[in-house]
mmCIF file of C-alpha atoms in Angstrom:
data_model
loop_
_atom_site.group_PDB
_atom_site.id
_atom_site.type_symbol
_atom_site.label_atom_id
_atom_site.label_comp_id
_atom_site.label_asym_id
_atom_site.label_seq_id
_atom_site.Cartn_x
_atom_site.Cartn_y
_atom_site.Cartn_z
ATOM 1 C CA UNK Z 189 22.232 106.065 111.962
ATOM 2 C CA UNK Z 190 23.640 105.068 108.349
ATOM 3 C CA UNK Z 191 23.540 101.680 107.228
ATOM 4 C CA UNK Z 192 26.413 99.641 107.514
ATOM 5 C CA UNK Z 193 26.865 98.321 103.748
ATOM 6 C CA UNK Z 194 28.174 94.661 104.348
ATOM 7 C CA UNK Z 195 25.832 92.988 107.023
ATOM 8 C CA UNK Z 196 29.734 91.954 108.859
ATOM 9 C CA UNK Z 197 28.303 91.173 112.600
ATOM 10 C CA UNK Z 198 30.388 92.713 115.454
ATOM 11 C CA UNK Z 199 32.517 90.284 117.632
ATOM 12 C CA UNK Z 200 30.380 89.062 120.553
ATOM 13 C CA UNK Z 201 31.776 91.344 123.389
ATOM 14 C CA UNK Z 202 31.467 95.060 122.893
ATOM 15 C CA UNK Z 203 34.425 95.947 125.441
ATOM 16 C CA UNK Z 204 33.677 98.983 128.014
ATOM 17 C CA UNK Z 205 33.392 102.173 125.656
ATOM 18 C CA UNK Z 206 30.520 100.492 124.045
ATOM 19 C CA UNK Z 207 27.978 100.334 126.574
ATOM 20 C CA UNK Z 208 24.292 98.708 125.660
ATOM 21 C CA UNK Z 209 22.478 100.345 122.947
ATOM 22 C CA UNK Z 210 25.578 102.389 121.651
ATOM 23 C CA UNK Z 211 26.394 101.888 118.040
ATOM 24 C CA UNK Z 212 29.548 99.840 118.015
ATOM 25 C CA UNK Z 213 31.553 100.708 115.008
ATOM 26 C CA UNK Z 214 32.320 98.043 112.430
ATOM 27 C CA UNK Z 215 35.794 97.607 110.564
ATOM 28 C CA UNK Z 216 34.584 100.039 107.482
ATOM 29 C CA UNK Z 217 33.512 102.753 109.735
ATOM 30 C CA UNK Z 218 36.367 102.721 111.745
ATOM 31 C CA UNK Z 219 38.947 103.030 108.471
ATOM 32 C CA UNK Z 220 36.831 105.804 107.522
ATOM 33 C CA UNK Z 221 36.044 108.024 111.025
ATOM 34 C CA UNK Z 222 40.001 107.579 111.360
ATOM 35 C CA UNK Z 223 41.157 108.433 107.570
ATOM 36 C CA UNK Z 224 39.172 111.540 108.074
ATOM 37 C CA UNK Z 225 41.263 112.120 111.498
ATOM 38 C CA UNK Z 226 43.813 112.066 109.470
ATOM 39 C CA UNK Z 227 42.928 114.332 106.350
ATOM 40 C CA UNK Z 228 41.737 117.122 108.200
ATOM 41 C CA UNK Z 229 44.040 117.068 111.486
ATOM 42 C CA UNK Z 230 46.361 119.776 110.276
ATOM 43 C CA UNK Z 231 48.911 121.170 112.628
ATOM 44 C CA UNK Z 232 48.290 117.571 115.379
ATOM 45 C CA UNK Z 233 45.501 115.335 115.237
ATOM 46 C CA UNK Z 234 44.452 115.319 118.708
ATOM 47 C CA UNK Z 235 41.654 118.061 118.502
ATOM 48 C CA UNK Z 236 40.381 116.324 114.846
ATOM 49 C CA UNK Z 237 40.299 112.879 116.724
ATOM 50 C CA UNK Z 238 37.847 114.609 119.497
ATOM 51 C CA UNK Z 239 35.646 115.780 117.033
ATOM 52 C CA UNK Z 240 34.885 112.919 115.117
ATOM 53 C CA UNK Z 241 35.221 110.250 117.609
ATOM 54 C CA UNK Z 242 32.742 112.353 120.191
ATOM 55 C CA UNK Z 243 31.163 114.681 118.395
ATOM 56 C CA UNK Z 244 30.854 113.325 115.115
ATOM 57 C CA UNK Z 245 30.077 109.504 115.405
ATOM 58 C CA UNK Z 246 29.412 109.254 119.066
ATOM 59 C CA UNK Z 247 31.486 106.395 119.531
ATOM 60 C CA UNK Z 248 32.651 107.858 122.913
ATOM 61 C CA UNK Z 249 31.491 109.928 125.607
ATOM 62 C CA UNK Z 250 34.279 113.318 126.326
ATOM 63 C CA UNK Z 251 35.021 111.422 129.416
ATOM 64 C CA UNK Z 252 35.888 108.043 127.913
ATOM 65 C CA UNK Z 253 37.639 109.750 125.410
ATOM 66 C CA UNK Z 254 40.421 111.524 127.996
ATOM 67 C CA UNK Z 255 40.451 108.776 130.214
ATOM 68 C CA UNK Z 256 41.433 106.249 126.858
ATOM 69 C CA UNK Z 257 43.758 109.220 125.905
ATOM 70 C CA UNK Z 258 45.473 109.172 128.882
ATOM 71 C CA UNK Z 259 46.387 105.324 129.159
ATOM 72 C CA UNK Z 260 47.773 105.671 125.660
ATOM 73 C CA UNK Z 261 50.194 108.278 127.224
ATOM 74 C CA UNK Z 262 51.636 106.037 129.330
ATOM 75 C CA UNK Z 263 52.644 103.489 126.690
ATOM 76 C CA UNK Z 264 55.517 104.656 124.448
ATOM 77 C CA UNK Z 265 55.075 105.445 120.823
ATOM 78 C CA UNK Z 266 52.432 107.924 118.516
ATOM 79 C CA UNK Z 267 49.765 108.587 120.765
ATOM 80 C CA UNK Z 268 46.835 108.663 118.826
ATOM 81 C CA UNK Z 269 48.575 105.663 116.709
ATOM 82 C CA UNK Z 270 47.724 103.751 119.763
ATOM 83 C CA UNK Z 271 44.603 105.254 120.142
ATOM 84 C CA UNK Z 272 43.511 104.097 116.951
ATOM 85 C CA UNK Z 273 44.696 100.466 117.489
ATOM 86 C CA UNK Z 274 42.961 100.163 121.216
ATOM 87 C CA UNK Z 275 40.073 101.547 120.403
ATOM 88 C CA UNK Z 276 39.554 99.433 116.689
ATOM 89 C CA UNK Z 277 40.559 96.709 119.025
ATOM 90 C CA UNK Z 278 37.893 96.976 121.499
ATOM 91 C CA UNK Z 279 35.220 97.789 118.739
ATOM 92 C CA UNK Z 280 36.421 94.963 116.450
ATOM 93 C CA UNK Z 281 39.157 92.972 117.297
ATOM 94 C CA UNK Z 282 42.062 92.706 115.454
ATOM 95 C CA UNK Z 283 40.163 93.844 111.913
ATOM 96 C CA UNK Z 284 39.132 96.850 114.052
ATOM 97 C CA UNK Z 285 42.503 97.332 114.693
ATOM 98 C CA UNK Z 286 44.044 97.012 111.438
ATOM 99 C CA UNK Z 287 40.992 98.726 110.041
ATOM 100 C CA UNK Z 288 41.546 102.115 112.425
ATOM 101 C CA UNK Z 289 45.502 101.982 111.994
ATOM 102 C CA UNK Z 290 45.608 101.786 108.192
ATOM 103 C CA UNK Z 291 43.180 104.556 108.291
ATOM 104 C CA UNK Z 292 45.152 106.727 110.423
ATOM 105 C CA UNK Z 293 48.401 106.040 108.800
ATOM 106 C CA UNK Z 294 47.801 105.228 104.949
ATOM 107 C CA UNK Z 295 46.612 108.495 103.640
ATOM 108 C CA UNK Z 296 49.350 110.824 105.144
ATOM 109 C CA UNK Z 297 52.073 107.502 104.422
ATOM 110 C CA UNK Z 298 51.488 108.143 100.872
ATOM 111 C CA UNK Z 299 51.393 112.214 100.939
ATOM 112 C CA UNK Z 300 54.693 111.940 102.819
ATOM 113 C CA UNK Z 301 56.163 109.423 100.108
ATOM 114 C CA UNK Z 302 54.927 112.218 97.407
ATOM 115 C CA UNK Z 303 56.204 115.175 99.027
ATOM 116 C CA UNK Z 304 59.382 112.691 99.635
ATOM 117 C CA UNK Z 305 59.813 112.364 95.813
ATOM 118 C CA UNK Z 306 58.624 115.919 95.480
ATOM 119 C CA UNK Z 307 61.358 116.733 97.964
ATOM 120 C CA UNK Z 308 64.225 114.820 96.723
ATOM 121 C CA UNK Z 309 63.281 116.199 92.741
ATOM 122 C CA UNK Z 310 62.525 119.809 93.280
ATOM 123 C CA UNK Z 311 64.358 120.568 97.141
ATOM 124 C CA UNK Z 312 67.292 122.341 96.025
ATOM 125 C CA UNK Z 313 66.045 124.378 93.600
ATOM 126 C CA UNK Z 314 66.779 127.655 94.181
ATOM 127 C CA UNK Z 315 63.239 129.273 94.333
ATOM 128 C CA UNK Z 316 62.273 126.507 96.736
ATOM 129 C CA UNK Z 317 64.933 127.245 99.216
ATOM 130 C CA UNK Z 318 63.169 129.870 100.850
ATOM 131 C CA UNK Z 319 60.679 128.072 101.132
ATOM 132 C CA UNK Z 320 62.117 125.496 102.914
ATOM 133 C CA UNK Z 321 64.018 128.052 105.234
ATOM 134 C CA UNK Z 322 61.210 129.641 106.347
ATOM 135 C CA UNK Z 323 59.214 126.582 106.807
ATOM 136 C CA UNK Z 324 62.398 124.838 109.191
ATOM 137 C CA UNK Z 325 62.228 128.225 110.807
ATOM 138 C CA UNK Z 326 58.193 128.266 111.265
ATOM 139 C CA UNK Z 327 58.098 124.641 112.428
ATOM 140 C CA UNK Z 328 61.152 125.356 114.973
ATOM 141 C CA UNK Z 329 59.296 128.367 116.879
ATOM 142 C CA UNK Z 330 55.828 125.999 117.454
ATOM 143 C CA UNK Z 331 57.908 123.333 118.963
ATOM 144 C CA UNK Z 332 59.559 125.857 121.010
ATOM 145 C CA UNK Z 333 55.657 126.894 121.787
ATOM 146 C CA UNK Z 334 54.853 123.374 122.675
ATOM 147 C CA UNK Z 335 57.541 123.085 124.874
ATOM 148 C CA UNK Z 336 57.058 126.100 126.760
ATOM 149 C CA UNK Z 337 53.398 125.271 127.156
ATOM 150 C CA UNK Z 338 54.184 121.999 128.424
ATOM 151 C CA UNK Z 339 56.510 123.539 131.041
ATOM 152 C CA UNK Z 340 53.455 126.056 131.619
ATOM 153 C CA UNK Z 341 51.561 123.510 132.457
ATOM 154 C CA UNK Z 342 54.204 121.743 134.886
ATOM 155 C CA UNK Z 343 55.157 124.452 136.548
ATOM 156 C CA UNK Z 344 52.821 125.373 139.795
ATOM 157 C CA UNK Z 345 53.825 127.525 141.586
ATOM 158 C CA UNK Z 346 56.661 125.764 143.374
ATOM 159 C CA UNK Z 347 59.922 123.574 141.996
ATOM 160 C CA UNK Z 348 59.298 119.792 142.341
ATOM 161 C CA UNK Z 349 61.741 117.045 141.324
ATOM 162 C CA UNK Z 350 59.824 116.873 137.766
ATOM 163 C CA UNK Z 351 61.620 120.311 136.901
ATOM 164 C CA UNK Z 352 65.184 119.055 137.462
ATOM 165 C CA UNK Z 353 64.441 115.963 135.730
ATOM 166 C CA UNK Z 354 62.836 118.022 133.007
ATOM 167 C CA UNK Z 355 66.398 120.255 132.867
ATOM 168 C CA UNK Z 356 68.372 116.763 133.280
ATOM 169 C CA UNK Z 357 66.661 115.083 130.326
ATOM 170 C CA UNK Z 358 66.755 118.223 127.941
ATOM 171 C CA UNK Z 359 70.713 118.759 128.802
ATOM 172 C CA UNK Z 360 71.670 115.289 128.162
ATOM 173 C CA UNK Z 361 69.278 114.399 124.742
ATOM 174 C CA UNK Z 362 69.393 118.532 123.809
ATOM 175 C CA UNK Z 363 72.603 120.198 124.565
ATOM 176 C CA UNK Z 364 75.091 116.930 125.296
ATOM 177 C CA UNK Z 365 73.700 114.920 122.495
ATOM 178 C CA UNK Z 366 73.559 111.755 124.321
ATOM 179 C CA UNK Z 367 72.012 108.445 123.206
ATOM 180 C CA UNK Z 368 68.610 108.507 124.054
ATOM 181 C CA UNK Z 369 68.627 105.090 125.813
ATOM 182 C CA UNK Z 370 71.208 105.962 128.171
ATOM 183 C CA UNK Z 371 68.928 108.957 129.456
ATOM 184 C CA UNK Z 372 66.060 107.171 129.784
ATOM 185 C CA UNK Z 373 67.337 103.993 131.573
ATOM 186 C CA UNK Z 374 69.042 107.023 134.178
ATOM 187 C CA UNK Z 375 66.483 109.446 134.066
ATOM 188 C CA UNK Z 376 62.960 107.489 134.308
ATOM 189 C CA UNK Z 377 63.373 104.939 136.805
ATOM 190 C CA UNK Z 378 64.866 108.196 139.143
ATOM 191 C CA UNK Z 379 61.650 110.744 137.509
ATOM 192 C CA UNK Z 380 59.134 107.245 138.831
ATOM 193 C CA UNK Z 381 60.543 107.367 142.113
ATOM 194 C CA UNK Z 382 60.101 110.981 142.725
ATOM 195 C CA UNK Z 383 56.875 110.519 141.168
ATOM 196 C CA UNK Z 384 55.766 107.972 143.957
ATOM 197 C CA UNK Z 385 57.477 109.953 146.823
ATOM 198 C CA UNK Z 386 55.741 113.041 145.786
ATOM 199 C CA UNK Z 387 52.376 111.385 145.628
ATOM 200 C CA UNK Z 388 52.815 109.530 149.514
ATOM 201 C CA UNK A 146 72.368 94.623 96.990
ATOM 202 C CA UNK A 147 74.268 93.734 100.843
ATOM 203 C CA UNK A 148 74.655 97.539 101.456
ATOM 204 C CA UNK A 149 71.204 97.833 100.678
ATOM 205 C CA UNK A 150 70.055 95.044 103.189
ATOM 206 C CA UNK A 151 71.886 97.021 105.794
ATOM 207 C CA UNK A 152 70.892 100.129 105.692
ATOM 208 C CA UNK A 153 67.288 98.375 105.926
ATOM 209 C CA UNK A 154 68.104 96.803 108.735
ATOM 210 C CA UNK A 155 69.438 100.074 110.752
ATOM 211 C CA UNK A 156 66.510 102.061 109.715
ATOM 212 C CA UNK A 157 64.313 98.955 111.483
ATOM 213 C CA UNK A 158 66.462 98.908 114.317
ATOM 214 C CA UNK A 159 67.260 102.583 114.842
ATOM 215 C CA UNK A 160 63.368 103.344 114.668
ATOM 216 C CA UNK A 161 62.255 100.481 116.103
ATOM 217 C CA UNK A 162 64.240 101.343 119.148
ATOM 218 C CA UNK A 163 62.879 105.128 118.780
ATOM 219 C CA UNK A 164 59.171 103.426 118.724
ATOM 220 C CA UNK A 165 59.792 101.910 122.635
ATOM 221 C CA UNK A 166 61.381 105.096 123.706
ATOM 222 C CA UNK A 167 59.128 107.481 122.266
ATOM 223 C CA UNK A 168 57.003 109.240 125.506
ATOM 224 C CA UNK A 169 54.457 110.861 125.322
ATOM 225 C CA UNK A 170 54.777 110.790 121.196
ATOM 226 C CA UNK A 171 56.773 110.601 118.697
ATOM 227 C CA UNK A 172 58.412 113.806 118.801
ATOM 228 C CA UNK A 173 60.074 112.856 121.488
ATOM 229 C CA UNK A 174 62.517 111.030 119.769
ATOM 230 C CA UNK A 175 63.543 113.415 117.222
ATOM 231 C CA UNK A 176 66.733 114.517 119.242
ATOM 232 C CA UNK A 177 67.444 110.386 118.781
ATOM 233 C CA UNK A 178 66.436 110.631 115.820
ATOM 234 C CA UNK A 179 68.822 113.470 114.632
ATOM 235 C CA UNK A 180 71.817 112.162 116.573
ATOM 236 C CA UNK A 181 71.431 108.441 114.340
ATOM 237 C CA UNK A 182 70.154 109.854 111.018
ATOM 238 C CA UNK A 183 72.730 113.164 111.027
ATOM 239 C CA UNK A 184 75.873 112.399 113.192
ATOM 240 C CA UNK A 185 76.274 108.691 113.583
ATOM 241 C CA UNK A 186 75.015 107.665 110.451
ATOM 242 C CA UNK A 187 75.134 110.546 108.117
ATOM 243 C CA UNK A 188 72.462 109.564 106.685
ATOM 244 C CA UNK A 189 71.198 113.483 105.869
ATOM 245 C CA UNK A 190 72.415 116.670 106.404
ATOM 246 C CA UNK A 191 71.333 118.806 109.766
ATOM 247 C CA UNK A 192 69.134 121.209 107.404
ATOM 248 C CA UNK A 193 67.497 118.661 105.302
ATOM 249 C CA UNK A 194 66.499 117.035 108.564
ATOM 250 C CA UNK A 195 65.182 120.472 109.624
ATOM 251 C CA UNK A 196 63.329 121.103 105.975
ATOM 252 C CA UNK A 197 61.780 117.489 106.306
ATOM 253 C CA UNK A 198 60.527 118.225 110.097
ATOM 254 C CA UNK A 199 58.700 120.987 108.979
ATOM 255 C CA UNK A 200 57.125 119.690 105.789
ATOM 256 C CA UNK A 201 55.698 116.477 107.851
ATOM 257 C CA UNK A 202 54.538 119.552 110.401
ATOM 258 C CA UNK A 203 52.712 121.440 107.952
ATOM 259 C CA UNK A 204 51.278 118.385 106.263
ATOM 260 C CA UNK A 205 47.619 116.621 108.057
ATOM 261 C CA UNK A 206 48.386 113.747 109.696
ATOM 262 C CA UNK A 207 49.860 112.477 113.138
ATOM 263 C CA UNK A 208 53.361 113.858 114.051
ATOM 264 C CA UNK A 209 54.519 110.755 113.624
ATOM 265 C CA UNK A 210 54.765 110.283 109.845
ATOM 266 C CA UNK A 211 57.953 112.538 109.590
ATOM 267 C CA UNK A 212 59.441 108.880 110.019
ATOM 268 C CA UNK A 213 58.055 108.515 106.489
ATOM 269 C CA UNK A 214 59.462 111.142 105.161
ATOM 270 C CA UNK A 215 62.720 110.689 106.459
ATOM 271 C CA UNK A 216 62.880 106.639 105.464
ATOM 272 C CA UNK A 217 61.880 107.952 102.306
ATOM 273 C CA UNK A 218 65.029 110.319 101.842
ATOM 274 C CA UNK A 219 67.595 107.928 103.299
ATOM 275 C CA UNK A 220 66.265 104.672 101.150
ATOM 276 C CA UNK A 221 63.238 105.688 98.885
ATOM 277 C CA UNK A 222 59.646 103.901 99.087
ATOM 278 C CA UNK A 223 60.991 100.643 100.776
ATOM 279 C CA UNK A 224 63.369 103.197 103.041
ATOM 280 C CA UNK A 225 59.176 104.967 103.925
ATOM 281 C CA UNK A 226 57.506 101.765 104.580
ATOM 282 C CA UNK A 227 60.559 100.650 106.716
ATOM 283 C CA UNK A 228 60.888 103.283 108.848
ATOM 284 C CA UNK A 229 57.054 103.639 109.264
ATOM 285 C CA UNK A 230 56.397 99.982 110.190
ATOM 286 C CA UNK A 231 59.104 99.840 112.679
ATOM 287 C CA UNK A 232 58.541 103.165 114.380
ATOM 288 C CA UNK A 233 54.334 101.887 114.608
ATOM 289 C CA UNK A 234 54.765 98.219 114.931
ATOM 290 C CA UNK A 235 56.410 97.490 118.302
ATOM 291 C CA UNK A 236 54.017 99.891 120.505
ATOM 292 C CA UNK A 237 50.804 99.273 118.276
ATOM 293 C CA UNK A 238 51.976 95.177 119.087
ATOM 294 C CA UNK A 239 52.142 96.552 122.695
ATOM 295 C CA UNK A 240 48.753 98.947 122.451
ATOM 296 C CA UNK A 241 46.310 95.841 120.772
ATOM 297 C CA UNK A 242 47.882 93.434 123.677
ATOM 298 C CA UNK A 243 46.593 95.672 126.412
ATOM 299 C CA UNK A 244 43.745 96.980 124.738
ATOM 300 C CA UNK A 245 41.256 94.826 126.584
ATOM 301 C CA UNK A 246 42.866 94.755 130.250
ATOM 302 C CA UNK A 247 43.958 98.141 130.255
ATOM 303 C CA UNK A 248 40.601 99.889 131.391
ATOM 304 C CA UNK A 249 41.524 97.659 134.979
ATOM 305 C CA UNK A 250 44.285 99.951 135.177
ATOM 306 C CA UNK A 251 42.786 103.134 134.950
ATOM 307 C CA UNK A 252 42.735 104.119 139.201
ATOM 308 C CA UNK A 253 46.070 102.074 139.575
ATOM 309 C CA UNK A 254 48.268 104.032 141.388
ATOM 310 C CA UNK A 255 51.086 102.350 139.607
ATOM 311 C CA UNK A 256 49.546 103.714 136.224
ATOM 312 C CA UNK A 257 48.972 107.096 138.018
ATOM 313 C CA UNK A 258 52.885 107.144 139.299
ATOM 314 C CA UNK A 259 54.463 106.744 135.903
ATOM 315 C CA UNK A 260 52.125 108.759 134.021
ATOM 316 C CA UNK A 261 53.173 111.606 136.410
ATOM 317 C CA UNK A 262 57.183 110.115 136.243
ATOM 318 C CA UNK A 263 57.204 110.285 132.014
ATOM 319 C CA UNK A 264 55.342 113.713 132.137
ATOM 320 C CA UNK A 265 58.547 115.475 133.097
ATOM 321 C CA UNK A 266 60.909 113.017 130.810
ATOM 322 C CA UNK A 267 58.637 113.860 128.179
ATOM 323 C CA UNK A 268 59.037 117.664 128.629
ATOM 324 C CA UNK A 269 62.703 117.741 128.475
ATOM 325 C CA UNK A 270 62.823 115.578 125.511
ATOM 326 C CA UNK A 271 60.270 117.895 123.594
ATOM 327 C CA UNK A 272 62.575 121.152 124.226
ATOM 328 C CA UNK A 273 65.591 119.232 123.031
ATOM 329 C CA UNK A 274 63.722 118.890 119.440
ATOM 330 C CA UNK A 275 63.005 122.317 119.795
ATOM 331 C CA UNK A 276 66.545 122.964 119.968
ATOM 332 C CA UNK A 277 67.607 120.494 117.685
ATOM 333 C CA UNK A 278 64.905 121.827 115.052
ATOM 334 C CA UNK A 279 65.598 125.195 115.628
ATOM 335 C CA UNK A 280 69.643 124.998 115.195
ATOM 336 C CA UNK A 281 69.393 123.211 112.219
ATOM 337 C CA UNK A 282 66.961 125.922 110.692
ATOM 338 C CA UNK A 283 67.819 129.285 112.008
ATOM 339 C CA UNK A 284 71.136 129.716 109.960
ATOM 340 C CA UNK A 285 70.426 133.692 109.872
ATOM 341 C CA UNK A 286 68.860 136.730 111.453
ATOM 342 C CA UNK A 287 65.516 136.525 108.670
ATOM 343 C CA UNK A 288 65.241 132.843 109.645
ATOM 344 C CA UNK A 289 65.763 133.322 113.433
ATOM 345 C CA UNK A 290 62.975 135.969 113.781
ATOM 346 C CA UNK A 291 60.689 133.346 111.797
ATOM 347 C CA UNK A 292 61.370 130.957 114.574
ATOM 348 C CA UNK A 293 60.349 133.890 117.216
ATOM 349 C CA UNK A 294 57.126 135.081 115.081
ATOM 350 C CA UNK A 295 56.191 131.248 114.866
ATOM 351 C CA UNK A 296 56.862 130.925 118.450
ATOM 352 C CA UNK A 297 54.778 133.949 119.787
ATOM 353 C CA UNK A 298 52.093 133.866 117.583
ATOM 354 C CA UNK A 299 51.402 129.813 118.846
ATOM 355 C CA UNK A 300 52.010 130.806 122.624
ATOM 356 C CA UNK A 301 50.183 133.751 122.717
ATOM 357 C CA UNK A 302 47.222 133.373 120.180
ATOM 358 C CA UNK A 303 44.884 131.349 119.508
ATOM 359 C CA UNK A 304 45.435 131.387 115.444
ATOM 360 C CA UNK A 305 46.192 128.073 113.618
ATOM 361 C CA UNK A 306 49.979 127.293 113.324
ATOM 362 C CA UNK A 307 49.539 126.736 110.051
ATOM 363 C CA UNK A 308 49.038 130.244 109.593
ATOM 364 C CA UNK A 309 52.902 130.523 110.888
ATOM 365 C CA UNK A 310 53.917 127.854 108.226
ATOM 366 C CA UNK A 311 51.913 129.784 105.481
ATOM 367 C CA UNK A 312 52.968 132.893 106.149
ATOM 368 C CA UNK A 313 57.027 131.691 106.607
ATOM 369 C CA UNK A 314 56.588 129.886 103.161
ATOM 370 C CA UNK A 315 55.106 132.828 101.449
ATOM 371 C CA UNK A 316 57.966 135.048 102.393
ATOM 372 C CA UNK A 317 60.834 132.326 101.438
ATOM 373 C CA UNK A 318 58.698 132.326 98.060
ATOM 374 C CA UNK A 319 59.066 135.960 97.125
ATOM 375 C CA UNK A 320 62.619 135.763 98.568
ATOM 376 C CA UNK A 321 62.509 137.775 101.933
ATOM 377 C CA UNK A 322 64.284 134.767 103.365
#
């Protein structure tokens, strides 16, 4: 187990993911396990997070680490943005927190803000259009591919009231452009309800 | 400098609002996204919005840093760290509050019933970006079978998808697109 290099002593109460005798990360270690998240998690960060959160560090069992995935889905917002803040949280308190977020978010904030200048300097250049094209192009069909392997994954083998709430949502924020707060203040309280029925 | 002051405070309201409505991630909002940035507030064009999607894609880094990228087009550095902060702030305010209770939760058949309720929300909202993204960037036949190439070879293989990016840059680079 490395070192720790400033003797900083954890806050007094190691929340559930660290049981006894687990190493509970400090601040540092958290910025860095989560800055390397975010280097390497090309093309979604979710399977990079696994690896060095489990695998890597052991800072959580495979278990802990779906279950803690899971609540995150149920708040709004990033994902693994909230991830990173519950977890530092629970290791560290709030300098956990800070700590995991700034390490999930600063490196890629400032590669976006280069390729932003890079972008707004160089983007219409005509050998870069192609480029470009194909890229929009590229990045269209795998969202199409994440769709259709979320409906995949929806779809049983019979149709519940998630499908026409999936068809209502996608018409209404897809094809009739509507403002997205409209839909949802329709479309979750009705896609809860069927939720609860379903599950009586 | 009172032009300036506004557009900073749309980009914190717009995405702030995107933050609290984003399920299941941030991509979620990118049909909101598109409708505010492109036709309400023409704050980009429908391609550039397309081009910038991608570019955060193929990039490391959560999904949700495209917000960067596109604060940084409409408004420059301050436009980035605008955009950023409000789409993270509210739910990360929300995630560290709960951090500590939320465990209690985790057999709740209340937490249980609106997982299951968003999963469906969520879907929709993730084929409308595909749409979005894919009517903004498929202008002609070369660019429309890049979106089905992309598309089959991240349904039906197992290859990274940044071997789809790659391989639709390198042909826009020696001009097949």
């Amino acid at each position: 187990m490395p070192e720790p290099a400033a003797p900083v002593p954890p806050p007094p109460i190691p929340h559930p993911p660290f049981p006894p005798g687990r190493h509970v990360p400090t601040p540092r270690e958290l910025f860095l396990g989560f800055a390397k998240i975010a280097v390497c998690g090309f093309g979604g960060v979710l399977a990079w997070s696994r690896r060095v959160i489990v695998q890597e560090r052991g800072w959580m069992s495979p278990e802990e680490f779906n279950e803690q995935l899971a609540l995150c889905q149920v708040l709004p917002g990033p994902n693994i943005v909230n991830f990173s803040v519950m977890f530092g949280s629970r290791a560290a308190g709030l300098p956990g927190s800070l700590a995991a977020l700034f390490g999930l978010l600063g490196p890629p904030v400032i590669l976006m803000i280069l390729a932003g200048i890079l972008y707004r300097r160089y983007g219409e250049l005509p050998e870069l259009r192609g480029v470009l094209s194909g890229l929009a192009a590229a990045a269209a069909g795998l969202l199409i591919a994440t769709s259709l392997q979320m409906i995949r994954a929806m779809v049983k083998n019979r149709l519940t009231a998630g499908h026409i709430v999936a068809v209502v949502t996608f018409g209404a924020a897809g094809i009739l452009r509507m403002p997205l707060l409209w839909v949802m203040a329709v479309v979750i309280p009705i896609s809860i309800a069927f939720a609860w029925w379903e599950r009586r | 400098m009172k032009q300036d002051s506004d557009i900073f405070l749309a980009l914190l309201m717009n995405f702030a609002l995107c933050s609290l409505m984003a399920v299941g991630g941030a991509n979620s909002v990118v049909p909101e996204m598109h409708r505010q940035a492109v036709d309400v507030h023409l704050w980009i064009s429908d391609r550039k919005f397309s081009e910038l999607f991608a570019i955060a894609q193929a990039a490391p880094g959560p999904n949700v840093v495209f917000v960067t990228l596109l604060g940084h087009y409409i408004a420059g550095v301050p436009g980035a760290l605008v955009t950023t902060f409000a789409m993270c702030a509210p739910t990360c305010t929300i995630a560290y509050l709960v951090a500590r209770v939320f465990d209690r939760f985790k057999d709740a058949t209340w937490r249980i019933v609106i997982q299951a309720g968003l999963v469906p929300v969520t879907i929709g909202l993730i084929a409308a970006s595909a749409l979005i993204v894919a009517r903004a960037a498929d202008r002609d036949a070369a660019t429309f079978l890049i979106t089905i190439a992309s598309f089959a070879l991240a349904y039906w293989t197992r290859i990274t998808p940044l071997a789809a990016l790659a391989a639709a840059a390198g042909l826009g680079l020696i001009g097949i697109i």
